Amino acid sequence: MLKNWGAAITCAVALCSFAGAASAQPSSPVGLPGTVGADVRLKLERDGKLTVTEVVSVPEGRTAKRVVPLRIAVSDTRDRVFEVGNASVQGKGTATSSADELVIALEPGTSTVTYSVVGAVAKIGDTLELRWQPASGWDTALDSVKVSVITPDAPKSVNCLAGAPGTSKPCTTAELGDGRGVRATEIGLPAGERIDVAVGLQDGAAPANARIEETSGLAAAFALTPVTGVVLGLLAVLLLGGVLLLWYLRGRDARALAGDVGPVNVLLTDGSGRVAFASPDGVLPGQVGTVVDEHVDVVDVTATIVDLAVRNYLWIEEVGGMDWRFVRRNPADQSLSGYERAVYSALLPDGVDSVLLSELRGRRIDLSRVRDALYADVVAKNWFARRPDAERSLWWWAGIGLALLGVALTVLLALVTGPALFGVVVVVAGVALALGARSMPARTKRGSALLEHVRGLRGYLVSVQPGDIPEADREMVFSRSLPYAVVLGETERWLGAFAGGQPGLYWFGEAEQGGDLRRFAHKFPAFLGAVDGVLAQAGHLRSLHS
């Protein structure tokens, strides 16, 4: 009998020794042979970033894949969004992350997966909470999952749920450890189910960095996402590129307008000593205004009428003190440019040899031919590559069309809860294009050079004195320069300088008395104002004050 008790005691000791040896073995993520096990360690840093290390054992002949959605619904209209970075695998497998998901694919063996998570810390009411799913989206069942969490300060609480998404089944075990740790375990996690760990943190343990995005309604449609942010950035680059292009095209003009420019040499002396006026690059008064401001204006036509009188195509006669008559002197010939012939025909059509300015007020004058011919002239002279008005119109309509397309796109995307900011981007681009249309016409190199010469011409009009011109040539030089003074806004100064030096003019007179330059200087501004008023009524042209 003692023998039997001795055998029993020996057996018991052996069994206890085996059990003790087994319990002394190091922990492993592997549960039972042929099963997948995971040991997941979470560490929350002071800056709010969560560092995750997953040690996963996959038995021979098996593979394991985990797909982690990074958008988790917190309500019918809102998602909580996580950002995963620095995903890597030590062992046999891969780990990749995108804006929508983290994908881990492992082959047989023990692999260590590491990655970081931003967005795991949230302020919920008065509580600061760390939340992450250390196991979810596996395509195979896990025999066991061990989870440990380290936080900067001692955690206040832990809540661990395991099971299908949406269920509230608690994990097998979950407890606060000593100091800053949390431990949880789940035995037997079926494929596709998840473990969701929420740890209550001390105030100030880490900054809240959770991101919530609307998934429906206008707020979602107009939410600023990484994709819409990139598109907005591209728009900014595009607009900047457009500004740089305009700067390049306008750079010649900016240089022409910069710095001081002295008077240009517009007074030429022939072999006999006679002095004559010659405009730079042969530019006519009406063309000067169009080259300078890129528009055909009323003042351009008024200056052209004065120039036609100066060149003996018209005679201007004052009638009754407040009216003026235009009389045909010579027919329009090939010496006139296309727009000058259009002005001549609009003023004195075929069969009409004279007309009062007061009569023109009641007659509808068509100046569209004048405008078209003047724009065609500045292109033919190679001062512009294309008609400035057509260039402005093209870009304006393109901008309006793009803006309307953007409005339609915005409405459509908002209705389907798409990224409506794309449509807003298109609207902004269209509006910018329409507003920039007025700056799109660009002068050629020759046009920019002429712009500089026109500044010099203005310097001549401001600085020249009657004594600089021989008396015999003074009337002609004064008259030929006057239309340029009109279009450049120097009429008052030009009249004031020369009014006392000549008895009259060869192209302007009064019905009841001989020409008097002093009286002309007094009346001429009223004449210009009256002509501008009649032409402005005709339409088609921009008035001086528009």
Coordinates of C-alpha atoms in Angstrom, one line a residue:
M1 CA 0.0 0.0 0.0
L2 CA 2.9 2.4 0.8
K3 CA 4.2 1.5 -2.6
N4 CA 1.0 2.6 -4.3
W5 CA 1.0 5.9 -2.4
G6 CA 4.6 6.5 -3.3
A7 CA 3.8 6.0 -7.0
A8 CA 1.0 8.4 -6.7
I9 CA 3.1 11.0 -5.1
T10 CA 5.8 10.6 -7.7
C11 CA 3.3 11.0 -10.5
A12 CA 1.8 14.1 -8.9
V13 CA 5.3 15.7 -8.6
A14 CA 6.0 14.9 -12.2
L15 CA 2.8 16.5 -13.3
C16 CA 3.4 19.5 -11.2
S17 CA 6.9 19.9 -12.6
F18 CA 5.5 19.7 -16.2
A19 CA 2.9 22.3 -15.4
G20 CA 5.5 24.5 -13.8
A21 CA 7.8 24.2 -16.8
A22 CA 5.0 25.0 -19.1
S23 CA 4.0 28.1 -17.1
A24 CA 7.6 29.3 -17.2
Q25 CA 7.7 29.4 -21.0
P26 CA 7.7 33.0 -22.5
S27 CA 4.4 34.4 -23.8
S28 CA 3.7 34.0 -27.5
P29 CA 1.0 35.4 -29.8
V30 CA 0.4 31.9 -31.0
G31 CA -2.5 30.1 -29.2
L32 CA -2.8 26.5 -30.5
P33 CA -0.7 24.9 -33.2
G34 CA -2.1 25.7 -36.6
T35 CA -3.9 28.9 -35.5
V36 CA -3.2 32.6 -35.9
G37 CA -2.4 34.7 -32.8
A38 CA -1.6 38.4 -32.3
D39 CA 0.1 40.4 -29.6
V40 CA -0.7 44.1 -30.1
R41 CA 1.1 46.9 -28.2
L42 CA -0.2 50.5 -28.3
K43 CA 1.8 53.4 -27.0
L44 CA 0.3 57.0 -26.9
E45 CA 2.9 59.7 -27.2
R46 CA 2.6 63.1 -25.6
D47 CA 2.0 64.8 -29.0
G48 CA -1.2 62.6 -29.5
K49 CA 0.3 60.2 -32.0
L50 CA -0.4 56.5 -31.4
T51 CA 2.4 54.0 -32.1
V52 CA 1.2 50.5 -32.9
T53 CA 3.3 47.3 -32.9
E54 CA 1.5 44.0 -33.9
V55 CA 3.4 40.7 -33.5
V56 CA 1.4 38.2 -35.5
S57 CA 2.2 34.5 -36.0
V58 CA 0.9 32.7 -39.0
P59 CA 1.2 28.9 -39.2
E60 CA 2.8 27.1 -42.1
G61 CA 0.5 26.7 -45.1
R62 CA -1.6 29.6 -44.1
T63 CA -1.7 33.4 -44.9
A64 CA -3.4 36.2 -43.1
K65 CA -4.6 39.6 -44.4
R66 CA -6.0 42.5 -42.5
V67 CA -7.9 45.4 -44.1
V68 CA -8.5 48.3 -41.6
P69 CA -11.0 51.0 -42.7
L70 CA -9.8 54.4 -41.6
R71 CA -13.2 55.9 -41.8
I72 CA -15.6 54.6 -39.0
A73 CA -19.2 55.8 -38.9
V74 CA -20.1 57.5 -35.6
S75 CA -23.6 58.5 -36.9
D76 CA -25.7 58.4 -40.0
T77 CA -24.1 61.6 -41.3
R78 CA -20.6 61.6 -39.8
D79 CA -17.4 59.6 -40.0
R80 CA -14.4 59.5 -37.7
V81 CA -11.3 59.6 -39.8
F82 CA -7.9 58.2 -38.8
E83 CA -4.6 58.8 -40.6
V84 CA -2.0 55.9 -40.7
G85 CA 1.6 56.4 -41.6
N86 CA 5.0 54.8 -41.5
A87 CA 3.6 51.3 -42.0
S88 CA 6.2 48.6 -42.3
V89 CA 6.7 44.9 -41.7
Q90 CA 9.7 43.0 -40.2
G91 CA 9.2 39.4 -41.5
K92 CA 7.4 38.0 -44.4
G93 CA 4.6 40.4 -45.5
T94 CA 3.7 43.9 -46.5
A95 CA 1.8 46.8 -45.0
T96 CA 0.5 49.8 -47.0
S97 CA -1.8 52.7 -46.0
S98 CA -3.9 55.1 -48.0
A99 CA -6.4 57.8 -47.1
D100 CA -9.2 55.1 -46.8
E101 CA -7.6 52.0 -45.4
L102 CA -4.6 50.1 -44.0
V103 CA -3.8 46.8 -45.6
I104 CA -1.6 44.2 -43.9
A105 CA -0.7 40.9 -45.8
L106 CA 1.4 38.3 -44.0
E107 CA 2.9 35.0 -45.0
P108 CA 3.8 32.0 -42.6
G109 CA 6.0 32.9 -39.7
T110 CA 6.1 35.5 -37.0
S111 CA 6.1 39.1 -38.3
T112 CA 6.2 42.4 -36.6
V113 CA 4.0 45.1 -38.1
T114 CA 4.5 48.8 -37.0
Y115 CA 2.7 51.9 -37.9
S116 CA 1.5 55.2 -36.4
V117 CA -2.0 56.6 -36.0
V118 CA -3.1 60.2 -35.9
G119 CA -6.7 60.9 -34.9
A120 CA -7.1 58.4 -32.0
V121 CA -7.5 60.9 -29.2
A122 CA -10.9 62.6 -28.9
K123 CA -12.5 65.0 -26.4
I124 CA -15.9 63.5 -25.6
G125 CA -17.8 65.8 -23.2
D126 CA -15.4 66.4 -20.3
T127 CA -13.5 63.2 -21.0
L128 CA -10.3 62.7 -23.0
E129 CA -10.4 59.3 -24.7
L130 CA -8.0 57.2 -26.7
R131 CA -9.7 54.8 -29.2
W132 CA -8.4 52.3 -31.7
Q133 CA -9.2 48.8 -33.0
P134 CA -6.1 46.7 -32.3
A135 CA -7.7 43.8 -34.2
S136 CA -10.2 44.2 -37.1
G137 CA -10.7 43.2 -40.7
W138 CA -8.7 39.9 -40.5
D139 CA -9.7 37.4 -43.2
T140 CA -8.9 34.5 -40.8
A141 CA -9.9 33.7 -37.3
L142 CA -7.5 34.6 -34.5
D143 CA -7.1 32.1 -31.7
S144 CA -6.1 34.8 -29.2
V145 CA -5.4 38.5 -29.2
K146 CA -3.4 40.2 -26.4
V147 CA -3.5 43.9 -26.2
S148 CA -1.4 46.3 -24.1
V149 CA -1.7 50.0 -23.9
I150 CA 0.8 52.5 -22.5
T151 CA -0.3 56.1 -22.0
P152 CA 1.6 59.2 -20.9
D153 CA -0.2 59.4 -17.6
A154 CA -2.1 56.8 -15.6
P155 CA -5.3 55.9 -17.5
K156 CA -8.6 56.5 -15.8
S157 CA -10.7 53.8 -17.4
V158 CA -10.8 51.1 -20.1
N159 CA -13.6 49.7 -22.2
C160 CA -12.9 46.8 -24.5
L161 CA -15.5 45.4 -27.0
A162 CA -15.1 42.3 -29.2
G163 CA -17.3 40.9 -31.9
A164 CA -19.0 42.0 -35.0
P165 CA -19.0 45.7 -35.8
G166 CA -21.9 47.4 -33.9
T167 CA -22.1 44.8 -31.1
S168 CA -21.3 45.7 -27.4
K169 CA -19.9 42.3 -26.3
P170 CA -17.0 42.9 -23.8
C171 CA -13.6 41.4 -24.4
T172 CA -12.6 38.2 -22.5
T173 CA -10.6 40.4 -20.1
A174 CA -9.8 44.1 -19.8
E175 CA -8.2 45.8 -16.8
L176 CA -6.1 48.8 -15.8
G177 CA -2.6 47.7 -15.1
D178 CA -0.1 49.2 -12.7
G179 CA 1.1 52.7 -13.5
R180 CA 0.4 53.7 -17.1
G181 CA -0.7 50.4 -18.6
V182 CA -3.9 48.8 -19.8
R183 CA -4.2 45.1 -20.6
A184 CA -6.9 43.2 -22.5
T185 CA -7.4 39.8 -24.0
E186 CA -9.8 38.1 -26.4
I187 CA -9.9 34.4 -26.8
G188 CA -11.2 33.3 -30.2
L189 CA -11.9 36.2 -32.6
P190 CA -13.7 35.1 -35.7
A191 CA -12.7 36.4 -39.1
G192 CA -14.1 39.8 -39.9
E193 CA -14.8 40.7 -36.3
R194 CA -13.1 43.4 -34.3
I195 CA -11.7 44.4 -30.9
D196 CA -12.4 48.0 -30.1
V197 CA -10.4 49.5 -27.1
A198 CA -11.3 52.9 -25.5
V199 CA -9.1 54.2 -22.8
G200 CA -10.1 57.2 -20.6
L201 CA -7.1 59.6 -20.2
Q202 CA -6.1 62.2 -17.7
D203 CA -6.7 65.8 -18.7
G204 CA -3.8 67.1 -20.6
A205 CA -2.3 63.6 -21.2
A206 CA -2.2 64.3 -25.0
P207 CA -3.9 66.8 -27.4
A208 CA -7.2 65.8 -28.9
N209 CA -6.6 65.2 -32.6
A210 CA -9.7 63.3 -33.7
R211 CA -11.2 64.3 -37.1
I212 CA -14.9 64.1 -37.8
E213 CA -16.1 64.5 -41.4
E214 CA -19.7 65.0 -42.6
T215 CA -20.8 62.3 -45.0
S216 CA -24.0 63.9 -46.2
G217 CA -25.6 67.2 -46.6
L218 CA -24.1 70.6 -47.6
A219 CA -21.5 70.4 -44.9
A220 CA -20.1 67.2 -46.4
A221 CA -20.3 68.5 -50.0
F222 CA -18.3 71.6 -49.1
A223 CA -15.9 70.0 -46.6
L224 CA -12.2 70.7 -47.2
T225 CA -10.6 67.3 -47.8
P226 CA -7.0 66.4 -48.8
V227 CA -8.2 66.0 -52.4
T228 CA -10.1 69.3 -52.5
G229 CA -7.1 70.9 -50.8
V230 CA -4.8 69.7 -53.6
V231 CA -7.2 71.0 -56.2
L232 CA -7.4 74.4 -54.5
G233 CA -3.6 74.4 -54.4
L234 CA -3.5 73.7 -58.2
L235 CA -5.9 76.5 -58.8
A236 CA -3.6 78.9 -56.8
V237 CA -0.7 77.7 -59.0
L238 CA -2.7 78.2 -62.1
L239 CA -3.8 81.7 -61.2
L240 CA -0.2 82.5 -60.2
G241 CA 0.9 81.2 -63.6
G242 CA -1.6 83.4 -65.3
V243 CA -0.4 86.4 -63.4
L244 CA 3.2 85.6 -64.4
L245 CA 2.2 85.2 -68.0
L246 CA 0.5 88.6 -68.0
W247 CA 3.5 90.1 -66.2
Y248 CA 5.7 88.7 -69.0
L249 CA 3.5 90.0 -71.7
R250 CA 3.0 93.4 -70.0
G251 CA 6.6 93.7 -69.0
R252 CA 7.5 95.6 -72.2
D253 CA 4.7 98.1 -71.4
A254 CA 5.8 98.4 -67.8
R255 CA 9.4 99.2 -68.9
A256 CA 8.0 101.7 -71.4
L257 CA 6.0 103.4 -68.7
A258 CA 8.8 103.4 -66.1
G259 CA 11.4 106.1 -65.6
D260 CA 11.6 109.5 -67.1
V261 CA 11.3 110.0 -70.9
G262 CA 12.3 113.2 -72.5
P263 CA 10.6 114.8 -75.5
V264 CA 10.9 112.9 -78.7
N265 CA 12.2 114.6 -81.8
V266 CA 9.0 115.4 -83.7
L267 CA 10.1 118.6 -85.4
L268 CA 12.0 117.9 -88.6
T269 CA 14.0 120.5 -90.6
D270 CA 14.3 120.2 -94.4
G271 CA 17.1 121.5 -96.6
S272 CA 15.6 125.0 -96.8
G273 CA 15.4 125.4 -93.0
R274 CA 11.6 124.9 -92.8
V275 CA 10.3 123.1 -89.7
A276 CA 7.5 120.5 -89.8
F277 CA 5.8 118.2 -87.3
A278 CA 6.1 114.4 -87.8
S279 CA 4.6 112.0 -85.3
P280 CA 6.6 109.0 -84.0
D281 CA 6.2 105.8 -86.2
G282 CA 3.7 107.7 -88.3
V283 CA 1.0 107.3 -85.6
L284 CA -2.2 109.2 -86.2
P285 CA -4.1 111.0 -83.4
G286 CA -6.9 108.4 -83.2
Q287 CA -4.4 105.6 -83.2
V288 CA -2.5 107.2 -80.3
G289 CA -5.5 106.9 -78.0
T290 CA -6.2 103.3 -79.0
V291 CA -2.6 102.2 -78.5
V292 CA -2.4 104.0 -75.1
D293 CA -5.6 102.6 -73.5
E294 CA -6.4 99.7 -75.8
H295 CA -9.9 101.1 -76.5
V296 CA -11.5 103.2 -79.2
D297 CA -12.8 106.2 -77.4
V298 CA -14.9 109.2 -78.4
V299 CA -11.9 111.5 -78.0
D300 CA -10.0 109.5 -80.6
V301 CA -12.7 110.3 -83.2
T302 CA -12.9 114.0 -82.0
A303 CA -9.1 114.3 -82.5
T304 CA -9.4 112.7 -85.9
I305 CA -12.0 115.3 -87.0
V306 CA -9.7 118.1 -85.9
D307 CA -6.8 116.4 -87.8
L308 CA -8.9 116.1 -91.0
A309 CA -9.5 119.8 -90.8
V310 CA -5.8 120.5 -90.2
R311 CA -5.0 118.5 -93.3
N312 CA -7.4 120.4 -95.4
Y313 CA -10.1 117.7 -95.9
L314 CA -12.6 119.8 -93.8
W315 CA -13.2 123.4 -92.9
I316 CA -14.6 124.1 -89.4
E317 CA -16.7 127.2 -89.1
E318 CA -18.2 128.8 -86.0
V319 CA -21.8 129.7 -86.5
G320 CA -23.7 131.9 -84.0
G321 CA -21.3 131.5 -81.2
M322 CA -22.6 128.1 -80.0
D323 CA -22.7 126.0 -83.2
W324 CA -20.2 124.8 -85.8
R325 CA -20.4 123.9 -89.4
F326 CA -18.2 121.2 -91.1
V327 CA -17.6 121.9 -94.8
R328 CA -16.1 119.5 -97.3
R329 CA -12.8 120.8 -98.8
N330 CA -11.3 117.8 -100.4
P331 CA -12.7 114.3 -101.0
A332 CA -11.5 111.4 -98.9
D333 CA -8.6 109.8 -100.9
Q334 CA -6.1 107.0 -100.5
S335 CA -3.9 109.1 -98.3
L336 CA -6.4 108.6 -95.5
S337 CA -6.3 105.4 -93.5
G338 CA -9.4 103.2 -93.3
Y339 CA -10.7 104.6 -90.1
E340 CA -10.2 108.2 -91.2
R341 CA -12.3 107.5 -94.3
A342 CA -14.9 106.0 -92.0
V343 CA -14.9 109.1 -89.8
Y344 CA -15.1 111.4 -92.9
S345 CA -18.1 109.4 -94.3
A346 CA -19.9 109.4 -91.0
L347 CA -19.6 113.2 -90.8
L348 CA -20.2 114.0 -94.4
P349 CA -21.8 111.2 -96.3
D350 CA -21.8 111.1 -100.2
G351 CA -23.8 114.0 -101.5
V352 CA -23.5 116.1 -98.3
D353 CA -21.0 119.0 -98.6
S354 CA -21.7 120.7 -95.2
V355 CA -23.4 120.0 -92.0
L356 CA -24.0 121.8 -88.7
L357 CA -23.0 120.1 -85.5
S358 CA -26.5 120.8 -84.1
E359 CA -27.9 118.8 -87.1
L360 CA -25.8 115.9 -86.2
R361 CA -27.4 115.7 -82.8
G362 CA -30.7 114.7 -84.4
R363 CA -29.0 112.3 -86.9
R364 CA -28.1 108.8 -85.9
I365 CA -24.4 108.4 -86.7
D366 CA -23.1 104.9 -87.1
L367 CA -19.6 104.8 -85.7
S368 CA -19.3 101.0 -85.7
R369 CA -17.3 101.1 -88.9
V370 CA -15.0 103.7 -87.3
R371 CA -14.4 101.4 -84.4
D372 CA -13.8 98.3 -86.5
A373 CA -11.5 100.2 -88.9
L374 CA -9.4 101.7 -86.1
Y375 CA -8.9 98.4 -84.3
A376 CA -8.0 96.9 -87.7
D377 CA -5.5 99.7 -88.2
V378 CA -3.6 99.1 -85.0
V379 CA -3.3 95.4 -85.8
A380 CA -2.2 96.2 -89.4
K381 CA 0.5 98.5 -88.0
N382 CA 1.7 95.6 -85.8
W383 CA 1.1 97.5 -82.6
F384 CA -1.1 94.7 -81.4
A385 CA -1.1 91.0 -82.5
R386 CA -4.9 90.8 -82.3
R387 CA -7.8 93.3 -82.0
P388 CA -7.8 94.4 -78.3
D389 CA -11.7 94.4 -78.2
A390 CA -11.9 90.8 -79.6
E391 CA -9.2 89.6 -77.2
R392 CA -11.1 91.1 -74.2
S393 CA -14.4 89.7 -75.4
L394 CA -12.9 86.2 -76.0
W395 CA -11.5 85.9 -72.5
W396 CA -14.5 87.6 -70.9
W397 CA -17.0 85.1 -72.4
A398 CA -14.6 82.2 -71.7
G399 CA -14.5 83.3 -68.0
I400 CA -18.3 83.7 -67.9
G401 CA -18.8 80.3 -69.5
L402 CA -16.4 78.7 -67.1
A403 CA -18.1 80.4 -64.1
L404 CA -21.5 79.2 -65.2
L405 CA -20.1 75.7 -65.7
G406 CA -18.7 75.9 -62.2
V407 CA -22.1 76.9 -60.7
A408 CA -23.8 74.0 -62.5
L409 CA -21.1 71.6 -61.3
T410 CA -21.3 72.9 -57.7
V411 CA -25.1 72.4 -57.6
L412 CA -24.8 68.9 -59.1
L413 CA -22.1 67.8 -56.7
A414 CA -24.0 69.3 -53.7
L415 CA -27.1 67.3 -54.7
V416 CA -25.2 64.0 -54.8
T417 CA -23.1 64.9 -51.8
G418 CA -20.0 65.0 -53.9
P419 CA -16.9 67.3 -53.4
A420 CA -18.8 70.5 -54.3
L421 CA -15.7 72.5 -53.6
F422 CA -14.5 71.3 -57.1
G423 CA -17.3 73.3 -58.6
V424 CA -16.5 76.3 -56.4
V425 CA -12.9 76.1 -57.7
V426 CA -14.2 76.2 -61.3
V427 CA -16.4 79.2 -60.4
V428 CA -13.4 81.1 -58.9
A429 CA -11.3 80.3 -61.9
G430 CA -14.0 81.6 -64.3
V431 CA -14.6 84.8 -62.3
A432 CA -10.8 85.4 -62.2
L433 CA -10.6 84.8 -66.0
A434 CA -13.5 87.2 -66.6
L435 CA -12.0 89.9 -64.4
G436 CA -8.6 89.5 -66.0
A437 CA -10.1 89.8 -69.5
R438 CA -9.6 93.6 -69.6
S439 CA -5.8 93.0 -69.1
M440 CA -5.5 90.3 -71.7
P441 CA -4.7 92.4 -74.8
A442 CA -0.9 92.9 -75.0
R443 CA 1.0 95.1 -77.3
T444 CA 3.7 93.8 -79.5
K445 CA 7.3 95.0 -79.1
R446 CA 6.6 97.6 -81.7
G447 CA 3.5 98.7 -79.8
S448 CA 5.5 99.0 -76.5
A449 CA 8.1 101.0 -78.3
L450 CA 5.4 103.3 -79.6
L451 CA 4.0 103.7 -76.1
E452 CA 7.4 105.0 -75.0
H453 CA 7.5 107.4 -77.9
V454 CA 4.0 108.6 -77.1
R455 CA 5.2 109.5 -73.6
G456 CA 8.0 111.5 -75.3
L457 CA 5.4 113.2 -77.5
R458 CA 3.5 114.3 -74.4
G459 CA 6.8 115.7 -73.1
Y460 CA 7.1 117.7 -76.3
L461 CA 3.6 119.1 -76.0
V462 CA 4.3 120.1 -72.4
S463 CA 7.7 121.7 -72.9
V464 CA 7.8 123.3 -76.4
Q465 CA 7.4 127.1 -76.6
P466 CA 6.5 129.2 -79.7
G467 CA 10.0 130.6 -79.7
D468 CA 11.3 127.2 -80.4
I469 CA 9.6 127.2 -83.8
P470 CA 10.3 129.7 -86.6
E471 CA 7.5 132.1 -87.0
A472 CA 6.8 131.1 -90.6
D473 CA 6.2 127.5 -89.5
R474 CA 4.5 128.3 -86.2
E475 CA 0.9 128.1 -87.5
M476 CA 1.4 124.7 -89.3
V477 CA 3.3 123.2 -86.4
F478 CA 0.7 124.4 -83.9
S479 CA -2.1 123.0 -86.0
R480 CA -0.5 119.6 -86.8
S481 CA 0.3 119.1 -83.1
L482 CA -3.1 120.2 -81.8
P483 CA -5.0 116.8 -82.5
Y484 CA -2.3 115.0 -80.5
A485 CA -2.7 117.5 -77.7
V486 CA -6.5 116.8 -77.8
V487 CA -6.1 113.0 -77.6
L488 CA -3.4 113.2 -74.9
G489 CA -5.3 115.7 -72.7
E490 CA -2.9 118.6 -73.2
T491 CA -5.3 120.9 -75.1
E492 CA -5.4 123.6 -72.4
R493 CA -1.6 123.9 -72.1
W494 CA -1.1 123.8 -75.9
L495 CA -3.7 126.6 -76.5
G496 CA -2.3 128.7 -73.7
A497 CA 1.2 128.5 -75.0
F498 CA 0.3 129.5 -78.6
A499 CA -2.9 131.6 -78.4
G500 CA -1.1 135.0 -78.4
G501 CA 1.3 134.2 -81.2
Q502 CA -0.9 134.0 -84.3
P503 CA -3.7 136.1 -85.8
G504 CA -5.7 133.1 -87.0
L505 CA -5.8 129.6 -88.5
Y506 CA -6.1 128.3 -92.0
W507 CA -8.5 125.6 -91.2
F508 CA -10.9 127.3 -88.8
G509 CA -12.9 130.4 -89.1
E510 CA -16.1 132.3 -88.2
A511 CA -19.0 133.1 -90.4
E512 CA -19.1 136.8 -89.6
Q513 CA -15.5 137.7 -88.9
G514 CA -12.0 136.6 -89.7
G515 CA -10.2 133.9 -87.7
D516 CA -8.8 135.0 -84.4
L517 CA -6.5 132.6 -82.5
R518 CA -7.3 134.2 -79.1
R519 CA -11.0 133.7 -79.7
F520 CA -10.3 130.2 -81.0
A521 CA -8.4 129.3 -77.9
H522 CA -11.4 130.5 -75.8
K523 CA -14.0 128.6 -77.9
F524 CA -12.1 125.5 -78.9
P525 CA -12.7 123.6 -75.6
A526 CA -16.5 124.2 -75.9
F527 CA -16.3 122.9 -79.5
L528 CA -14.5 119.7 -78.3
G529 CA -17.1 119.2 -75.6
A530 CA -19.9 119.6 -78.1
V531 CA -18.4 117.1 -80.6
D532 CA -17.7 114.6 -77.8
G533 CA -21.4 114.9 -76.7
V534 CA -22.7 114.2 -80.2
L535 CA -20.4 111.3 -80.8
A536 CA -21.2 109.8 -77.4
Q537 CA -24.9 109.8 -78.4
A538 CA -24.1 107.7 -81.4
G539 CA -22.9 104.8 -79.2
H540 CA -20.5 102.0 -80.2
L541 CA -17.6 103.9 -78.6
R542 CA -16.5 104.4 -75.0
S543 CA -16.9 108.0 -73.9
L544 CA -14.1 109.9 -72.3
H545 CA -15.5 109.5 -68.8
S546 CA -16.8 105.9 -69.0

